[in-house]
Coordinates of C-alpha atoms and ligand atoms in Angstrom, one line a residue:
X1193 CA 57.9 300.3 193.8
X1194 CA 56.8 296.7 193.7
X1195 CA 58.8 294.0 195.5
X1196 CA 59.6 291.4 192.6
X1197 CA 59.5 287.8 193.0
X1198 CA 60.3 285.1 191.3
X1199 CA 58.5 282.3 192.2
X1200 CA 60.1 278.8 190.9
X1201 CA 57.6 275.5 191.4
X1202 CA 57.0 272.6 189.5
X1203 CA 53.1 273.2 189.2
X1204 CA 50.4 276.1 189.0
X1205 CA 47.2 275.9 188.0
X1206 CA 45.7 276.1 185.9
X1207 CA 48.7 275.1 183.5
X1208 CA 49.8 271.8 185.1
X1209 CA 48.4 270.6 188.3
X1210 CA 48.1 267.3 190.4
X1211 CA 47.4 268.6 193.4
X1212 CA 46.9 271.4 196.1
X1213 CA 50.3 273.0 195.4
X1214 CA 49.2 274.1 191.8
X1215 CA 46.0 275.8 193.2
X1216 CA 48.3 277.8 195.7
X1217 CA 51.7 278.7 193.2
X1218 CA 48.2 279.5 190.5
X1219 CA 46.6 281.8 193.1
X1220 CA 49.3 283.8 195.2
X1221 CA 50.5 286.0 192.2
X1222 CA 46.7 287.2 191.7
X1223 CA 46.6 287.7 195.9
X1224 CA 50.0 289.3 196.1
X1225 CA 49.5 292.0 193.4
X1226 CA 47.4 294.3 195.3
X1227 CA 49.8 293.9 198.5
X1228 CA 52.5 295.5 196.0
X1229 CA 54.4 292.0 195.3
X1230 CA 54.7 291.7 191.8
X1231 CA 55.3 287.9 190.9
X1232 CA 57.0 286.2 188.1
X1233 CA 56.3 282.4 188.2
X1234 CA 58.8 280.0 186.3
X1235 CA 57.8 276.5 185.5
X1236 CA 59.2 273.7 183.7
X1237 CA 58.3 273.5 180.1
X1238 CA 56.2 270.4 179.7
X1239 CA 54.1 269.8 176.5
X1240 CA 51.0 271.7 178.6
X1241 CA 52.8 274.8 179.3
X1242 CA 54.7 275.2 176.1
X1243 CA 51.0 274.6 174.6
X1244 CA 49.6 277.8 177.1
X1245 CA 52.6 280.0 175.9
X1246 CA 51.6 280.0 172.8
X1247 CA 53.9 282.3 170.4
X1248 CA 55.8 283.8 173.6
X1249 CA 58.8 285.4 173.2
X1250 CA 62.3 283.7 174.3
X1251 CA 63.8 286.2 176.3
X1252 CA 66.9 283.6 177.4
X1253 CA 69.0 281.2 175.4
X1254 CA 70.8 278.2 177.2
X1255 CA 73.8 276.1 175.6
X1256 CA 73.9 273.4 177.7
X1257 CA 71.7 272.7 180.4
X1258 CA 72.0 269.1 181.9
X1259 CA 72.3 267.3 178.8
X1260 CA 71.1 269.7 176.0
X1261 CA 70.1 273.2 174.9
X1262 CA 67.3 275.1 177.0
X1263 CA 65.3 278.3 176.9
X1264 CA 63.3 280.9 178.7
X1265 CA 60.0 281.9 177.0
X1266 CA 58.3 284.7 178.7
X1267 CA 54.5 284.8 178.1
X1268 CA 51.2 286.0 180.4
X1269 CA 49.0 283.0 180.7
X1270 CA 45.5 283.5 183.3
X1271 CA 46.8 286.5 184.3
X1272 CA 50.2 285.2 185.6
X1273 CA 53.8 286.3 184.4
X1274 CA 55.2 282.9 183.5
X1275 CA 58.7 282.3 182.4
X1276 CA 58.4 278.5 181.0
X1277 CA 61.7 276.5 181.1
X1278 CA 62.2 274.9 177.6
X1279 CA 64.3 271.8 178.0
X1280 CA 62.7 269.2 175.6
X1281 CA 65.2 266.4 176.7
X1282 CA 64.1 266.7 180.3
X1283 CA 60.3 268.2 180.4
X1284 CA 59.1 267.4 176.6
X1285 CA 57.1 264.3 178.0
X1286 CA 53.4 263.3 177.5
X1287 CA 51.4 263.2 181.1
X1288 CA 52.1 263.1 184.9
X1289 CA 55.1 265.5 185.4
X1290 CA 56.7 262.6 188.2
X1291 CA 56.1 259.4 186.7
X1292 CA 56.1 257.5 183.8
X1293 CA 52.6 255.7 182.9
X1294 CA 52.8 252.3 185.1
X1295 CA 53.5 254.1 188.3
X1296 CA 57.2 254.8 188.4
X1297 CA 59.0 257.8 189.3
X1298 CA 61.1 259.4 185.9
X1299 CA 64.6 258.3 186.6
X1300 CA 66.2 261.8 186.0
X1301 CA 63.7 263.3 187.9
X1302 CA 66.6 264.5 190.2
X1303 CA 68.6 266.5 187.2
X1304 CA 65.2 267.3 186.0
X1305 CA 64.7 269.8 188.5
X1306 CA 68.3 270.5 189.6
X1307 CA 67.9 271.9 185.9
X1308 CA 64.8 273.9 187.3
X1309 CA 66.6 275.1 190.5
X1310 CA 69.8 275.9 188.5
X1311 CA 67.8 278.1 185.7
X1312 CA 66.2 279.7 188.2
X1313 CA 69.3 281.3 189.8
X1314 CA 70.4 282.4 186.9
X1315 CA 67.4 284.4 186.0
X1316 CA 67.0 285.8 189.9
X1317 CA 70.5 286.9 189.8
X1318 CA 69.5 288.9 186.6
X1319 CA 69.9 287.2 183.3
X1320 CA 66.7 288.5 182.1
X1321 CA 68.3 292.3 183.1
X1322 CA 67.4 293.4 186.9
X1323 CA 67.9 290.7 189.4
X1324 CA 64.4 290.0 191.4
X1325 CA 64.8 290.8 195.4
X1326 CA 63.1 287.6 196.6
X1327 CA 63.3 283.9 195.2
X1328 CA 59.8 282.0 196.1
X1329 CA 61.0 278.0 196.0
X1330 CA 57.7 275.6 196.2
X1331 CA 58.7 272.1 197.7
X1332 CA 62.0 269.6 196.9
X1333 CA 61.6 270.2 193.3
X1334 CA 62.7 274.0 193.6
X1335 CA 64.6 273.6 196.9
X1336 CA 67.9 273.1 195.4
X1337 CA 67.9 276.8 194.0
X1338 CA 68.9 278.3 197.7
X1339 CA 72.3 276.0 197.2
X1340 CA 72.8 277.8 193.9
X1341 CA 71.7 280.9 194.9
X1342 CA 74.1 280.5 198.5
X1343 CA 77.2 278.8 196.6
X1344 CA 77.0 280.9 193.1
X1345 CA 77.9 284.5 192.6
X1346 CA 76.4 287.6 193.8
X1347 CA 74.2 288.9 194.4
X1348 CA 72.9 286.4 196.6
X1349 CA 68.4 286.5 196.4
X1350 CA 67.3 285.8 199.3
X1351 CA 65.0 282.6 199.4
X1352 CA 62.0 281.9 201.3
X1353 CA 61.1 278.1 201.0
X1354 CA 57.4 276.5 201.0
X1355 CA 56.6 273.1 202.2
X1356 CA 53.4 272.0 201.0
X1357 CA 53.3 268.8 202.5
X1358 CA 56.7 267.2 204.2
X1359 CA 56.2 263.7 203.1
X1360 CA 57.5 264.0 199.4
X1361 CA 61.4 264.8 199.5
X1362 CA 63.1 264.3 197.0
X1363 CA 65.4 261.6 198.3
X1364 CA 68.1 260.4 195.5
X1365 CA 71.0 258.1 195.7
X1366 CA 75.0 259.6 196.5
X1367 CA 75.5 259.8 192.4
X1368 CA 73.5 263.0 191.8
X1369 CA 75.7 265.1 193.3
X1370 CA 78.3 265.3 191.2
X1371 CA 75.8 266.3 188.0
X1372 CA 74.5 269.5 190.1
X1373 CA 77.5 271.8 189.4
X1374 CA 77.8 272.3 193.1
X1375 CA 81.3 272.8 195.7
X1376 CA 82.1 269.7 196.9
X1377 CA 81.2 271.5 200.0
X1378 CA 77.9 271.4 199.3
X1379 CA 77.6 267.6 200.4
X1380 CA 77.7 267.6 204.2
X1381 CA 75.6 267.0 207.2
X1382 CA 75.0 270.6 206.9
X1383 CA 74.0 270.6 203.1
X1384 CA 72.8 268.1 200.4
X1385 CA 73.6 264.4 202.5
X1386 CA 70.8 263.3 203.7
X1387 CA 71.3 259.6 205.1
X1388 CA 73.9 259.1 202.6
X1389 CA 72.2 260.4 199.9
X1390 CA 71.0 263.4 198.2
X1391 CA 67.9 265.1 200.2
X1392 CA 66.8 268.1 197.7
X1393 CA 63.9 268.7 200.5
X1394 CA 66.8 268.7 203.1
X1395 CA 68.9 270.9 201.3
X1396 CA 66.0 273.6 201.2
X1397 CA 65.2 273.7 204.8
X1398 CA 69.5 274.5 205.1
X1399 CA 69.9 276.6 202.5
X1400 CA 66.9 278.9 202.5
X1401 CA 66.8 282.1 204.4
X1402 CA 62.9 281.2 205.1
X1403 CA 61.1 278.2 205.6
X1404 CA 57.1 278.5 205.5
X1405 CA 54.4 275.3 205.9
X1406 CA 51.3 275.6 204.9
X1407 CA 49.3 276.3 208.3
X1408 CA 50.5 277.3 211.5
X1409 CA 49.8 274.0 213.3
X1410 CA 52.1 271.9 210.6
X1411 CA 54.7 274.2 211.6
X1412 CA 54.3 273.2 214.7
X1413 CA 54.2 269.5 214.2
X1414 CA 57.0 269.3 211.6
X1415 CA 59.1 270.1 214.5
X1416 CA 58.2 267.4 216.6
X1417 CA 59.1 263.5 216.2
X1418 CA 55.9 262.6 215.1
X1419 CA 55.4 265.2 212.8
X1420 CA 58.9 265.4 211.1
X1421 CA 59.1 262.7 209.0
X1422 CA 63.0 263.2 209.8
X1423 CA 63.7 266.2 209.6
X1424 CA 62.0 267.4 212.4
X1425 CA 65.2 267.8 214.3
X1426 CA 66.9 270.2 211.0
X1427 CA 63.5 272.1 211.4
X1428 CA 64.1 272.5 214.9
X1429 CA 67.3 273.9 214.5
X1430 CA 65.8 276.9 212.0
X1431 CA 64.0 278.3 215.4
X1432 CA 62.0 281.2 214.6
X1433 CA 62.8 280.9 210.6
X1434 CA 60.4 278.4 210.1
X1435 CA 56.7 280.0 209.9
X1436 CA 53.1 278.8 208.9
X1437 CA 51.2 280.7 206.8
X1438 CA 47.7 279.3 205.9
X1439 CA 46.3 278.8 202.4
X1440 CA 43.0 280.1 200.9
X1441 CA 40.7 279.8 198.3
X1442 CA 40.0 282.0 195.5
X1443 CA 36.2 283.1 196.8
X1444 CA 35.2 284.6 193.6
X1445 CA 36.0 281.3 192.0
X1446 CA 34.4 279.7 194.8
X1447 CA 31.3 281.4 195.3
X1448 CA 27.8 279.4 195.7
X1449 CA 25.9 282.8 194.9
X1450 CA 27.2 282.3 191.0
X1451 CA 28.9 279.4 190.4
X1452 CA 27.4 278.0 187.3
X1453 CA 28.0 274.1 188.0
X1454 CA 25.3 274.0 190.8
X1455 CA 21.9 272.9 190.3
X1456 CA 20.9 276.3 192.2
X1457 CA 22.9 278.8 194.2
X1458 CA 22.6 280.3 197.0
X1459 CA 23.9 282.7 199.8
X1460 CA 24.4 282.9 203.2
X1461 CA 21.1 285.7 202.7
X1462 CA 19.1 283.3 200.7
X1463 CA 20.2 279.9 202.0
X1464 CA 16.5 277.9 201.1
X1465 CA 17.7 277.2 197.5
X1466 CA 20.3 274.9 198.8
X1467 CA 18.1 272.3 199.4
X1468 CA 17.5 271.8 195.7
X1469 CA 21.4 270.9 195.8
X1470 CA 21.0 268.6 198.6
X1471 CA 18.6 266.6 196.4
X1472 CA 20.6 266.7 193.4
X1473 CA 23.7 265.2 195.3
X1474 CA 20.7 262.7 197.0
X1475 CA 19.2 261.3 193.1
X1476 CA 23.0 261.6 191.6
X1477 CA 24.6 259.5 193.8
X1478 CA 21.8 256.8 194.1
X1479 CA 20.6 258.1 198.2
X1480 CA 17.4 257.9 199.0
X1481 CA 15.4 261.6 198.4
X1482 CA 14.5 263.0 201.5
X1483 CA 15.5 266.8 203.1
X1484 CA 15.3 265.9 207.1
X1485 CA 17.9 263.3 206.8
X1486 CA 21.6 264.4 207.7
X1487 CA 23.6 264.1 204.3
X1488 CA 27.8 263.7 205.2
X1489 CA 30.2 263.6 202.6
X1490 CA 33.2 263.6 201.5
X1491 CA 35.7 264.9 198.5
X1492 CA 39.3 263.7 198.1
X1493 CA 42.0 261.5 197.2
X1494 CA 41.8 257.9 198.9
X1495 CA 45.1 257.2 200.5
X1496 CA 46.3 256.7 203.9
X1497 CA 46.8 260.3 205.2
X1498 CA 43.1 261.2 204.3
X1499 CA 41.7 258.7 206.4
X1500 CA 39.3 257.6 204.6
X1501 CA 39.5 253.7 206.1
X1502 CA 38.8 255.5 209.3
X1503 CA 35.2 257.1 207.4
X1504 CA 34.5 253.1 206.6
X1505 CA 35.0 251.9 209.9
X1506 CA 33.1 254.5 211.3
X1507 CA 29.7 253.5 209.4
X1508 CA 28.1 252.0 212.6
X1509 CA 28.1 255.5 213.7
X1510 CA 26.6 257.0 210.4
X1511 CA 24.3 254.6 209.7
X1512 CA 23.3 254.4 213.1
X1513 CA 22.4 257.8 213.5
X1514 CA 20.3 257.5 210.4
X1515 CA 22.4 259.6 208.3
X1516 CA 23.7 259.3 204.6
X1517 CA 27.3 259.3 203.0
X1518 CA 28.6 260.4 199.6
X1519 CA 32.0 259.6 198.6
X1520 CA 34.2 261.2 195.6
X1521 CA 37.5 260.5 195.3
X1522 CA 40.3 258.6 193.7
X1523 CA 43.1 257.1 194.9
X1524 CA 44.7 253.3 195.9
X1525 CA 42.5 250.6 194.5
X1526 CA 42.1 248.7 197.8
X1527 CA 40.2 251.8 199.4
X1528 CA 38.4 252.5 195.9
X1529 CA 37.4 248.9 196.3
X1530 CA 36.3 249.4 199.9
X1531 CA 34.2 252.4 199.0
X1532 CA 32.2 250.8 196.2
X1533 CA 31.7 248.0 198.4
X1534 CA 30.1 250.5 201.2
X1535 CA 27.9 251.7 198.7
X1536 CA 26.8 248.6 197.2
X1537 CA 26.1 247.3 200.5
X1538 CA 24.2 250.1 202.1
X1539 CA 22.2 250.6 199.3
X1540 CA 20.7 254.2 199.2
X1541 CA 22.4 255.5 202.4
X1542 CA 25.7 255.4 201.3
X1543 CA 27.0 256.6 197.5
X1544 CA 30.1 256.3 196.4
X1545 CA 31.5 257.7 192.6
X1546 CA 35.3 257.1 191.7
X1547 CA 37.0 259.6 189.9
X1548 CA 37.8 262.9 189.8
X1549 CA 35.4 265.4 189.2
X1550 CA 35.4 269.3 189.8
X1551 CA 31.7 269.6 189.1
X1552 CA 30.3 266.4 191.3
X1553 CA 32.9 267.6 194.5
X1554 CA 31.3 271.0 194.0
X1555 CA 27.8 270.2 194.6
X1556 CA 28.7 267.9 196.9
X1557 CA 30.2 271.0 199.1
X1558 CA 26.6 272.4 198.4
X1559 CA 24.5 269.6 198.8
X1560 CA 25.8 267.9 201.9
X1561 CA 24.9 269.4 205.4
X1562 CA 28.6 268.5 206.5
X1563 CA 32.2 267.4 205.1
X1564 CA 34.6 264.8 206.5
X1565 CA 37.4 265.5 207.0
X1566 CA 39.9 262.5 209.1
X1567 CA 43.2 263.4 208.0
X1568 CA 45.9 261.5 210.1
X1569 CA 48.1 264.7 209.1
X1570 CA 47.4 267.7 207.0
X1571 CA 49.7 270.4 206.0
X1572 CA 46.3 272.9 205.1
X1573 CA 43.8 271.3 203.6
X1574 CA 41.2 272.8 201.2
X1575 CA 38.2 270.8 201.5
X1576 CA 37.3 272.2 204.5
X1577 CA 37.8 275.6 203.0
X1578 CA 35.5 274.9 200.6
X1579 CA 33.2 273.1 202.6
X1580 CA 32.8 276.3 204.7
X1581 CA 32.3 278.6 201.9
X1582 CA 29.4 276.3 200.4
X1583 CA 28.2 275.9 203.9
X1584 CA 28.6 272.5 204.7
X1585 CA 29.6 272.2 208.0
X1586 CA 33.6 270.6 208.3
X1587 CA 33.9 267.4 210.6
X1588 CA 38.0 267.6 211.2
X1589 CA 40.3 266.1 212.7
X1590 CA 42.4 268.2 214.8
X1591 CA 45.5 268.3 213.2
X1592 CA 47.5 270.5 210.6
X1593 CA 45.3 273.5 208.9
X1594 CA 42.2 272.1 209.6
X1595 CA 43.0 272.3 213.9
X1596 CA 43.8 276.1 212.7
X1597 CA 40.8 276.7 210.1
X1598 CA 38.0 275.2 211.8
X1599 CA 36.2 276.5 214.8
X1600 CA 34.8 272.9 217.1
X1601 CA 31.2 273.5 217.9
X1602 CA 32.2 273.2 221.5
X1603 CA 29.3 274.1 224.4
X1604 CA 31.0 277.8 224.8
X1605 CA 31.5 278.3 221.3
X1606 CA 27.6 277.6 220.7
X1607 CA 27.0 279.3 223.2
X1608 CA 29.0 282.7 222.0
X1609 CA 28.0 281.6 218.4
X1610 CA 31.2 281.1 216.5
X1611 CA 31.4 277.5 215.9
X1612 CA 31.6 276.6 212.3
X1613 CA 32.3 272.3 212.4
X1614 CA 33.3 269.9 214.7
X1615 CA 37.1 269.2 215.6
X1616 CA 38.0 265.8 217.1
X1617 CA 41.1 264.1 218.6
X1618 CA 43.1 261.9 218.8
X1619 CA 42.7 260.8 214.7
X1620 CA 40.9 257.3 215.7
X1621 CA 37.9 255.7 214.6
X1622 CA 35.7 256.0 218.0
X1623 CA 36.6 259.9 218.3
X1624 CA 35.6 260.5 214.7
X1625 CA 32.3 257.9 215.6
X1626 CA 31.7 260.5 218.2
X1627 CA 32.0 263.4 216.2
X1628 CA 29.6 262.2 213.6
X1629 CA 27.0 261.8 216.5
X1630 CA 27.8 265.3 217.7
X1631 CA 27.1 266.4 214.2
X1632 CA 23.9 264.6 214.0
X1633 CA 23.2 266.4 217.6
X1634 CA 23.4 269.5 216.4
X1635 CA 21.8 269.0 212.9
X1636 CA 19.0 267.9 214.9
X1637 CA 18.5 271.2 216.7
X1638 CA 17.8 273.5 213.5
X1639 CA 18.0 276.8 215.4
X1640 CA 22.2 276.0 216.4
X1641 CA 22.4 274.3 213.0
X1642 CA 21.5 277.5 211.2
X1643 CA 23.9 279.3 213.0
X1644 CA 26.9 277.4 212.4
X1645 CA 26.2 276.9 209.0
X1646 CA 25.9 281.2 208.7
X1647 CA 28.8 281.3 210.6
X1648 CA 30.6 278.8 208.0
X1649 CA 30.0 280.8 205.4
X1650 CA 30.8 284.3 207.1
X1651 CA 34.0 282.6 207.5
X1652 CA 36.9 284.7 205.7
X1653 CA 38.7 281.5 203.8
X1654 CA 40.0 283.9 201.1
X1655 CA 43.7 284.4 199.9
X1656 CA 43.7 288.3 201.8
X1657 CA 45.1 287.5 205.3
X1658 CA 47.7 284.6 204.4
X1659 CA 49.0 287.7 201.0
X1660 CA 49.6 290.0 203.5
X1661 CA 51.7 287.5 205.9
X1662 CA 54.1 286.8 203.1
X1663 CA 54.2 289.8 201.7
X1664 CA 55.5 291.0 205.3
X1665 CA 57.5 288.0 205.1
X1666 CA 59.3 288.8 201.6
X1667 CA 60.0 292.9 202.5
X1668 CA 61.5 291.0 206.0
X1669 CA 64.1 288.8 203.8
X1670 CA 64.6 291.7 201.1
X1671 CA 65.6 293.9 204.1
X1672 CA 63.0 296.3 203.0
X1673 CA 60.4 298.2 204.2
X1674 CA 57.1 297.2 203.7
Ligands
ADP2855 P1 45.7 267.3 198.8 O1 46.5 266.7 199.9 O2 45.1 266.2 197.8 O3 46.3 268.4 198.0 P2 43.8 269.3 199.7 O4 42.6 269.3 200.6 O5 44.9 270.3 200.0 O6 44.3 267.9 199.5 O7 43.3 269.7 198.2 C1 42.4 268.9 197.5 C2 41.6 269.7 196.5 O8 41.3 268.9 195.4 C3 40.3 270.1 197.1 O9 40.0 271.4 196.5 C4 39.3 269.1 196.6 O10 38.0 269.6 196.5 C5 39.9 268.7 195.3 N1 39.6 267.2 195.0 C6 40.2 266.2 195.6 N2 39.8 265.0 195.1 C7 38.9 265.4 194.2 C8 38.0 264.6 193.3 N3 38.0 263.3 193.3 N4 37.2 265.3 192.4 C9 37.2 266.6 192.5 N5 38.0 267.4 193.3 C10 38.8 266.8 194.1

């Protein structure tokens, strides 16, 4: 029989997403079902999920949940067994999940999804009849359900934890703890307190009987002082508990040979129509029309850990190896500023389009002959993963998921023909200056190019590796045999 899960998160796509963490609670019940993991997601009732529900049937009734009545509707949306959380007085707001329009984090965001975390329990522990063997908590807004699964009754679900990207943890000030229903207990070194507060991250990395990041390198630096943003030492102190387990991308989804938004697929068999992409990407971001010329580019959100000022200050390089640039992203003003300015300056070599757009970042993937990617940390990373399925060579830095998904185009791994992009380190400005000229180097030799675009694409970025790893992972914390 199927091991059941119950996956609790505050996103998954494509109900309610703003970033990477959607795509990955949206894909692993679709990956998980033929490894015999049967996955019931449970999400917070905003206006977007009630609206995908639909007529679904409530299947749980609430009194009093932090504040006022909730509910349980159970419903199958894109394939998915969703349980949506309905709790108008915390989740029955318009837009962003987190903040309020004008930038501010939602003041109850902490009860918010203490309510999530507390709900959940309940329904693992069986209020919707059998309890589920394995609770599945994504990031601090789910974290807290390993304290009420460790300080409520039995039977106690085991929890594995997911970080998706350290740096957002749910820090709140010393008065949430009384609202969360929780032993006094609970508030110690060894619990909630984090620094005097309430850490919701923190109290997932103690409570839970599993943590997972999102690559195997992460887990790696989470646990050192650079890496740990804090809690490197707590992380530390989990040993062999905490894991990395890499993300994928859905590769029927993501598939040049049919995706409809390209100008013209192709395949790894039947590469030549790619060039018409190439132009495409060339006319629609204002770069001058020609094939020979090495086209970089890149797709993501402008902020500090993407590295993009690095990509600015590395023009000289670019533009000095006669190659072109094409930006799409959003993000902080000041580097969506910096980016039109590139553009406007370097007229026809460099093109940059603000906003964010599924279609334009998918032919850039196929247009451009290779994808930066400067990260100064990155817990996986999907641009390079679909970068390499469209066969643009990934320029990484070597850190997080992209040191683990990317093979450097080294002399020996030419030589054996496995490279698929360029890795370079330290994260700098001169070492990414170098790798762009490497790139260039190779582009420039058509017979190596070819391969290590082929080998790109040959590369297996799909969901079927990273399903089985937790599925092994789940039987191992449900004491069952796979
Ligand atoms: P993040 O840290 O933002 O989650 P990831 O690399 O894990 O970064 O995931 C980003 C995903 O969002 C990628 O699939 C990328 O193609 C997509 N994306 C990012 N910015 C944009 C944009 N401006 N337009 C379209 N897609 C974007």
């Amino acid at each position: 029989m199927a091991l059941r899960v119950l996956a609790l998160a505050s996103e998954a796509f494509p109900l309610v997403k703003t970033g990477g963490l959607a795509d990955v609670v949206g894909a692993l019940p679709g990956a998980l079902a033929p490894v015999g993991i049967a996955v019931t997601t449970m999400l917070p009732g905003y206006p977007a999920v009630m609206q995908a529900m639909g007529a679904a049937p409530q299947v749980l009734a609430l009194a009093e949940l932090f504040g006022g009545p909730a509910r349980v509707l159970r419903g199958t949306v894109a394939g998915m067994d969703v349980l949506a959380l309905d709790a108008p007085h915390l989740f029955a707001r318009p837009g962003n999940p987190y903040v309020a329009p004008g930038g501010r984090e939602l003041e109850d965001n902490g009860t918010r999804f203490a309510a999530l975390a507390a709900a959940g329990a309940l329904v693992a522990r069986g209020a919707l009849g059998a309890a589920f063997d394995v609770v599945h908590a994504h990031d601090w807004q789910a974290a807290l359900v390993a304290a009420y699964l460790r300080f409520g009754p039995l039977p106690r679900v085991p929890v594995v934890f997911t970080i998706h990207n350290l740096a957002f943890q749910g820090h709140f000030p010393a008065w949430l703890f009384p609202l969360l229903g929780l032993p006094a207990e609970a508030f110690a070194l060894g619990g909630l307190e984090y620094h005097g507060g309430v850490g919701l991250l923190k109290a997932g990395i103690w409570f839970a009987d599993r943590i997972t990041t999102v690559s195997p390198t992460y887990a790696t630096e989470i646990r050192t002082h650079e890496g740990g943003m804090g809690l490197d030492g707590l992380l530390r102190g989990r040993g062999g508990d905490v894991r990395g387990i890499l993300n994928g991308i859905d590769d029927a989804e993501w598939n040049p040979a049919t995706d409809a938004r390209l100008p013209a697929r192709f395949s790894a068999a039947d590469m030549a129509p790619r060039l018409e992409n190439k132009r495409a990407l060339q006319r629609r971001f204002g770069l001058e029309e020609r094939d020979d010329v090495p086209l970089f580019g890149f797709v993501g959100r402008l902020a500090w850990q993407k590295g993009v000022d690095l990509i600015l200050e590395a023009l000289p390089w670019l533009l000095g190896s006669g190659a072109q640039l094409a930006i799409v992203g959003t993000g902080e003003a000041a580097l969506e500023e910096r980016c039109r300015g590139a553009a406007a300056a370097n007229a026809g070599r460099i093109g940059t389009v603000i906003g964010f757009d599924e279609g334009l970042a998918r032919l850039l993937y196929a247009g451009a002959d290779a994808v930066l990617v400067p990260s100064r940390f990155e817990p996986c990373g999907l641009a390079q993963l679909c970068a390499l399925r469209y066969g643009a060579a990934p320029v990484v830095a070597r850190v997080g998921g992209l040191a683990d998904t990317v093979i450097d185009a080294n002399e020996m791994a030419v030589a054996a023909g496995c490279a698929t992009g360029v890795q370079f380190s330290p994260v700098g400005v001169e070492m990414l200056g170098a790798a762009i000229d490497r790139t260039v180097a190779l582009y420039r030799q058509p017979a190596v190019w070819a391969r290590v675009q082929a080998n790109a694409m040959a590369a297996d970025v799909s969901w079927a590796r990273s399903a089985a790893r937790y599925a092994a992972l789940f039987h191992e914390v449900a004491g069952a045999d796979a």
